[in-house]
Coordinates of C-alpha atoms in Angstrom, one line a residue:
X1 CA -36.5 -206.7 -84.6
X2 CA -39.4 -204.8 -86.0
X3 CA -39.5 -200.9 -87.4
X4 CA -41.1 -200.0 -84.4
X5 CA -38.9 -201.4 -82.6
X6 CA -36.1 -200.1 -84.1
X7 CA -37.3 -196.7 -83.5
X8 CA -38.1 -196.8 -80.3
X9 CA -34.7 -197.8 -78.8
X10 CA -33.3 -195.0 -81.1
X11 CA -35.4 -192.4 -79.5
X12 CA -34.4 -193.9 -75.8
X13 CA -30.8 -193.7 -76.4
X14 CA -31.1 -190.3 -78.0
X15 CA -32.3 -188.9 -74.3
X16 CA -31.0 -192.0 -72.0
X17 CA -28.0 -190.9 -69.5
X18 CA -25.4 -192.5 -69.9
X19 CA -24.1 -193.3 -66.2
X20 CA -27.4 -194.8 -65.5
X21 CA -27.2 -197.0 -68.4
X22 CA -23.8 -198.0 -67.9
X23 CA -25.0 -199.2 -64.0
X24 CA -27.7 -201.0 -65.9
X25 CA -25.4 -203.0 -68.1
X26 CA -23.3 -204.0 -65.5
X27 CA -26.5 -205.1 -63.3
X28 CA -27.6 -207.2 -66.4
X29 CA -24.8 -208.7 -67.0
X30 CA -24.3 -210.1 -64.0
X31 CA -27.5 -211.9 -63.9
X32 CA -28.0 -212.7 -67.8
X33 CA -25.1 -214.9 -69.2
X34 CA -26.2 -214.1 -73.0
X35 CA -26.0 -210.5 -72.1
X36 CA -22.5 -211.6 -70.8
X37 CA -21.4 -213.1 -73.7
X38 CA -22.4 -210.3 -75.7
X39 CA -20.6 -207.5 -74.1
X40 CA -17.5 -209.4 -74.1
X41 CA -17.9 -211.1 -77.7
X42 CA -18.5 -207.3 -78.7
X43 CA -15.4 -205.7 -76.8
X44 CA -12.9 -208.2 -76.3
X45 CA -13.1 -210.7 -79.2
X46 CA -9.8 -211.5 -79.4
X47 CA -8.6 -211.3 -75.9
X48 CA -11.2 -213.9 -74.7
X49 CA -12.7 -216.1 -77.3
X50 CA -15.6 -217.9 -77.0
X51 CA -15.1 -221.3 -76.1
X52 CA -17.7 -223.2 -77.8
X53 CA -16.6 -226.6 -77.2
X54 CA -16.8 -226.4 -73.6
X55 CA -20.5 -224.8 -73.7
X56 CA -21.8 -227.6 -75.3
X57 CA -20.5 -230.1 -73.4
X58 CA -21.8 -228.0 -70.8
X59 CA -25.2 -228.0 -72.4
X60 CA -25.1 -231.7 -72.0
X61 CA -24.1 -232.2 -68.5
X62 CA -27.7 -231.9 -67.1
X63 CA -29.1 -235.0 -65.4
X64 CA -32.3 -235.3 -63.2
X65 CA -33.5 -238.7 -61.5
X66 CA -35.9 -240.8 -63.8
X67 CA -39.8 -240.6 -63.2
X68 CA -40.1 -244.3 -63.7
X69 CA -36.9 -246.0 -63.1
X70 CA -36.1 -243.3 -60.0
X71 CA -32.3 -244.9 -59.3
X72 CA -31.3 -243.7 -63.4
X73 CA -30.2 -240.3 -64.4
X74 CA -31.6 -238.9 -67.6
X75 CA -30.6 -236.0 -69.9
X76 CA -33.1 -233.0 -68.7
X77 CA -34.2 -231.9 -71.6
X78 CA -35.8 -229.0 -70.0
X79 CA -32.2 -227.5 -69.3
X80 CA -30.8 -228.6 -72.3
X81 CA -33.3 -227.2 -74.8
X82 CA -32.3 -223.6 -72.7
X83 CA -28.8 -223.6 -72.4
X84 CA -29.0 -224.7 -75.9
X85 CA -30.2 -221.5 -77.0
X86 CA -27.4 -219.9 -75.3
X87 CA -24.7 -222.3 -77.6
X88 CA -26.9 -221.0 -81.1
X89 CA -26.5 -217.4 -79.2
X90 CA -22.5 -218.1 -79.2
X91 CA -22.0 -219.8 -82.4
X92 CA -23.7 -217.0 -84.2
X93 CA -21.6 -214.4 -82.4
X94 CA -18.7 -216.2 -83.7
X95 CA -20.1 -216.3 -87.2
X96 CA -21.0 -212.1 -86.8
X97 CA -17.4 -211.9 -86.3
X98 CA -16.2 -214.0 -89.4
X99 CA -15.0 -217.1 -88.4
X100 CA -17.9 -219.4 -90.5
X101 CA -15.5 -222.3 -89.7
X102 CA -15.7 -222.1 -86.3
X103 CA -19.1 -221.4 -85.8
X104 CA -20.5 -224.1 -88.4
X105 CA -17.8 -226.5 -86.5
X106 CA -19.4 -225.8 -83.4
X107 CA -22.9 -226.4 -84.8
X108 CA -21.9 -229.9 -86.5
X109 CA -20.3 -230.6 -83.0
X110 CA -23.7 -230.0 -81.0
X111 CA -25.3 -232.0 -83.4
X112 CA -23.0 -235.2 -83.5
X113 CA -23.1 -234.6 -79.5
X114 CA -26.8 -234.5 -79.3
X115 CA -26.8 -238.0 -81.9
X116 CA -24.2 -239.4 -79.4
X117 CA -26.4 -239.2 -76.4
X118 CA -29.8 -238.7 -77.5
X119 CA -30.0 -242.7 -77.5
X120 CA -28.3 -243.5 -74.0
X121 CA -29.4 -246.5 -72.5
X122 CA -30.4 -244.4 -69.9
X123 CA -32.8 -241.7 -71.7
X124 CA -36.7 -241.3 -70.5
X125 CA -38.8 -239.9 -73.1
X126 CA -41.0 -237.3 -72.9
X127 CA -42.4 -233.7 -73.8
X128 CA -39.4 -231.9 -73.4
X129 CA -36.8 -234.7 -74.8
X130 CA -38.7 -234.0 -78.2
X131 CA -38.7 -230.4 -77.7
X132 CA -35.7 -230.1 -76.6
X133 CA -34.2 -232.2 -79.8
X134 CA -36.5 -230.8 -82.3
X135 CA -35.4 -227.3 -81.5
X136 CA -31.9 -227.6 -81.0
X137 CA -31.7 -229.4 -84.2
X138 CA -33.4 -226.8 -86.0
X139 CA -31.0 -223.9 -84.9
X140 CA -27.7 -225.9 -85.6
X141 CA -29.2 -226.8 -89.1
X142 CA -30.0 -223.6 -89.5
X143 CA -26.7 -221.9 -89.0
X144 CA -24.5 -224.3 -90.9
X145 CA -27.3 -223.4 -94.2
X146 CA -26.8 -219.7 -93.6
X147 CA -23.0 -219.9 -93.4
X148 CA -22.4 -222.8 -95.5
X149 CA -24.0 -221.4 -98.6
X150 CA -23.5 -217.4 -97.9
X151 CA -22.0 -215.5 -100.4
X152 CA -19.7 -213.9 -98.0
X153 CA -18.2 -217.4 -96.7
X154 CA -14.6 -217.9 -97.4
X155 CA -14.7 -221.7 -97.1
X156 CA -12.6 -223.7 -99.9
X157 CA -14.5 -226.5 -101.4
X158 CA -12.1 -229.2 -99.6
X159 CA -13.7 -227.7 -96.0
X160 CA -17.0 -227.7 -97.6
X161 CA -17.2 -231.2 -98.5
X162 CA -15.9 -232.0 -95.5
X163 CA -18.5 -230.2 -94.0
X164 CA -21.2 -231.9 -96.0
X165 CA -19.4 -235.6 -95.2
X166 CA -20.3 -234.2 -91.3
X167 CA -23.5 -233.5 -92.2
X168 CA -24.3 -237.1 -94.0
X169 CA -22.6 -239.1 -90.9
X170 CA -25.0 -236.9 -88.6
X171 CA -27.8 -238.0 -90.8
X172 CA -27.0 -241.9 -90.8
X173 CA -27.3 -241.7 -87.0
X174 CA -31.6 -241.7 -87.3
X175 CA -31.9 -239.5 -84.4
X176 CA -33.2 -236.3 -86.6
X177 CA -36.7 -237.0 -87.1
X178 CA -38.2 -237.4 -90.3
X179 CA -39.2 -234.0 -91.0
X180 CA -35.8 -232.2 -90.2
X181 CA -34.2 -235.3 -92.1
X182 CA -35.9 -232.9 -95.2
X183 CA -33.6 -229.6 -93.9
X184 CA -31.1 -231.8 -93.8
X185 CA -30.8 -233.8 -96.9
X186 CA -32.1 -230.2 -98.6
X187 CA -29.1 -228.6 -97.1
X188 CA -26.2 -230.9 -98.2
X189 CA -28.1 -230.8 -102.0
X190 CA -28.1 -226.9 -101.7
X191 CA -24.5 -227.5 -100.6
X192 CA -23.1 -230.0 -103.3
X193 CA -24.2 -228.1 -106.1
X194 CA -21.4 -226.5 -107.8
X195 CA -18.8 -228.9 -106.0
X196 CA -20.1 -232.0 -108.0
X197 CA -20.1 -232.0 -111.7
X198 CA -23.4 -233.8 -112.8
X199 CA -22.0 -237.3 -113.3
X200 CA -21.5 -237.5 -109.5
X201 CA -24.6 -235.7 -108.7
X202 CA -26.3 -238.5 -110.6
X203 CA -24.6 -241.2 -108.8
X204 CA -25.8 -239.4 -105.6
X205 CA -29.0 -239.2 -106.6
X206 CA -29.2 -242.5 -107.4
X207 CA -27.8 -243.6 -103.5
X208 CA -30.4 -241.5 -102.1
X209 CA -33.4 -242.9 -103.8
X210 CA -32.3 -245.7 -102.9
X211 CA -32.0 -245.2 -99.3
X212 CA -35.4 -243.8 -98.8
X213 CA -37.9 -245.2 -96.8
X214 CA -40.9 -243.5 -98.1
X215 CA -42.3 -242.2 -101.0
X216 CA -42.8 -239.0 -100.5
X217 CA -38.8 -238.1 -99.3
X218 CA -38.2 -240.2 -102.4
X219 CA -40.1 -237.5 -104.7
X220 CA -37.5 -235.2 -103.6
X221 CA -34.7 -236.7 -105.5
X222 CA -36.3 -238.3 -108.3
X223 CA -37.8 -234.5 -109.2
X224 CA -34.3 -233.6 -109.0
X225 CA -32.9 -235.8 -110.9
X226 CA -35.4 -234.9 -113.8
X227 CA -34.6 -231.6 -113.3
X228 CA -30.6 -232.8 -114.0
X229 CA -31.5 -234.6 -116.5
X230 CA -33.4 -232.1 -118.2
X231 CA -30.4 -229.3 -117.5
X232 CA -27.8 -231.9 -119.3
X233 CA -30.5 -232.0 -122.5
X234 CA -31.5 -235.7 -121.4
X235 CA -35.5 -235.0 -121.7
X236 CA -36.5 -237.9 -122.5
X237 CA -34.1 -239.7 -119.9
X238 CA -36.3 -237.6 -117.7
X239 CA -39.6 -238.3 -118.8
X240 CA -39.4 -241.8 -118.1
X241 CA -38.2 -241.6 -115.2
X242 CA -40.9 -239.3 -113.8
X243 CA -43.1 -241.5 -115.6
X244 CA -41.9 -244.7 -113.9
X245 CA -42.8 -242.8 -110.6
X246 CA -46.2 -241.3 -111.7
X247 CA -48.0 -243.5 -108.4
X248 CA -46.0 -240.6 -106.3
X249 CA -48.7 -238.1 -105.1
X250 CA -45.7 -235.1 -105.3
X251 CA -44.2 -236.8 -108.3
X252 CA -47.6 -236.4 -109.9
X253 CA -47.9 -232.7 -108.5
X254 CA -44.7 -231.5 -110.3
X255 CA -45.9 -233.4 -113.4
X256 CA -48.9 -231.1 -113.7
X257 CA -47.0 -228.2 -112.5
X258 CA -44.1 -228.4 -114.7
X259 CA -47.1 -229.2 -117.6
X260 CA -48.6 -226.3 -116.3
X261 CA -46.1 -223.5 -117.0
X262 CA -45.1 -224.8 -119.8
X263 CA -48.5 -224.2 -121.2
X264 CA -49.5 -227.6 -122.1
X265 CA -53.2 -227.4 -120.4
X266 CA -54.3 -230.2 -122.4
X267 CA -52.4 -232.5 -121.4
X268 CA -52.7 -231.5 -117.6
X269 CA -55.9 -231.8 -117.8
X270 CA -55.9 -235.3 -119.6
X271 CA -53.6 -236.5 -116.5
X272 CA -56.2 -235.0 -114.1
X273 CA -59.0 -237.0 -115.6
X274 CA -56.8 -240.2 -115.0
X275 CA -56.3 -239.5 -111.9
X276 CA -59.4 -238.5 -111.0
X277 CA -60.8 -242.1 -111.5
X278 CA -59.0 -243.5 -109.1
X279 CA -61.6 -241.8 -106.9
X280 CA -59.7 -241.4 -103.8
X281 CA -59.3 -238.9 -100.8
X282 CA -57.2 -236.9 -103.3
X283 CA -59.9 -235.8 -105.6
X284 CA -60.1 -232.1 -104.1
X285 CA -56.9 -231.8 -105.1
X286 CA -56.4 -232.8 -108.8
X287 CA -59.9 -230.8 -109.2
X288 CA -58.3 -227.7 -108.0
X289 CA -55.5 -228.4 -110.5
X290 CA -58.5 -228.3 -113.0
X291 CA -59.6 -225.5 -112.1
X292 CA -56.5 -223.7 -112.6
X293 CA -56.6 -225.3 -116.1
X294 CA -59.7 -223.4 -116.7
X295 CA -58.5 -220.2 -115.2
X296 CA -56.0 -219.9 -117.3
X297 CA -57.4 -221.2 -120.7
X298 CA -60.6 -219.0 -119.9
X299 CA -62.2 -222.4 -120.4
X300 CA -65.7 -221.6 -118.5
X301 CA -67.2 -225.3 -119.1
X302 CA -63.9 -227.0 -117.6
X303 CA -64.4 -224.1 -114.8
X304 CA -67.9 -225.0 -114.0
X305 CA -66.7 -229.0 -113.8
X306 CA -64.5 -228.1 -111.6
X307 CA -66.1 -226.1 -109.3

């Protein structure tokens, strides 16, 4: 919520009566079930907790009749991607009251229930069943980072590699799409450090570059495994093995960057001039790289190449 916000709800319940609000509440409440939950998250937490486990599978009970096969029930989507706001709503009332366990169980449990029937025999694709997926995924992801790696969270590190063991099974299913598969394999990295001394890191960097399909979710680990490297005084380790991968375009971006700020300009600029004879559609890019060169060597000749 903004400032202005903010303000203005202070000034209305500085003058509001407080009867008529009270009628209001309970008018609201009856016919918004967020609202609901909030009022009785808020005043009875421990007389009625919120069942989570049941909301989700009630989040997942919605059927409608196919468009093409007519006689097949598919998942709505439509409803789904709603009440599944409601279930992040919950899970994050659960968390405001301390229980992180709870409410990151309840988002690893929407996810592994959305992996379990996001691929039924009977699905139908279409705008909302990636809408629906997309955003759901992205709330549950984003809860379990918040909790998992908050200061305040009380989790031993037995519950938080379980946690992160979740989060890789959820992961193997390939029903994240590619782009959240980054949130996810950032969060369990973000998660592991400190649990894993860096022998096992290594080894797990190792897996994952392995595993990937492309190059460019590749990059991700090989960078961090240089950096690793570098952090356990193995620099040249490191420099071959960003070397071995200079024909990545990001592995090549964080070459010139890390050359960058450690002020070797010359040797950026050497690498920009290989690369720029490959004469591809990346040119514009290792020129701009040149001209930061020149920016900050005042070099004006380099500058005017560039430009």
């Amino acid at each position: 919520m903004n400032k202005d916000k903010k303000e203005e709800l202070k000034k209305l319940f500085s003058i509001i009566d407080e009867k008529k609000f009270l009628r209001f509440a309970k008018s609201y409440a009856c016919k918004n079930e967020d609202f609901a939950d909030a009022i009785v998250a808020f005043f009875l937490p421990e007389n009625k907790p919120i069942d989570y486990k049941k909301s989700i599978a009630e989040c997942f009970a919605h059927k409608k009749k196919g468009r093409v096969a007519s006689w097949k029930l598919h998942f709505d989507w439509a409803v789904i991607r709603r009440e599944a706001r409601r279930v992040m709503k919950q899970l994050q009332m659960i968390a405001d009251g301390g229980d992180y366990a709870a409410a990151i169980d309840g988002a690893l449990l929407f996810l592994e229930t959305l992996c379990k029937y996001f691929m039924d025999d009977n699905f139908e694709y279409d705008y909302n069943t990636y809408e629906g997926k997309d955003f759901s995924n992205n709330a549950a992801l984003s809860i379990v980072r918040k909790l998992l790696l908050s200061e305040h969270s009380e989790l031993s590190n037995p519950e938080k590699l379980h946690i992160i063991e979740r989060l890789k099974n959820i992961g193997k299913k390939g029903v994240i799409d590619e782009y959240l598969e980054g949130n996810l394999g950032r969060l369990i990295d973000d998660a592991q450090e400190g649990l894993l001394d860096d022998g096992q890191m290594l080894v797990e960097l190792d897996e994952k570059i392995a595993a990937a399909k492309h190059d460019h979710c590749k990059a991700r680990f090989i960078i961090r495994k240089a950096q690793l490297l570098n952090g356990m005084n193995r620099r040249e380790d490191a420099e071959l093995l960003i070397g071995q991968n200079m024909h990545i375009v990001e592995i090549r971006k964080y070459c010139l960057d890390t050359l960058i700020a450690e002020g070797k300009y010359d040797e950026a600029n050497s690498k920009c001039d290989a690369f720029l004879k490959e004469k591809n559609h990346r040119t514009q890019e290792w020129m701009e790289y040149k001209l930061t060169i020149a920016g900050k060597t005042d070099n004006r000749q380099l500058m005017c190449h560039a430009l």
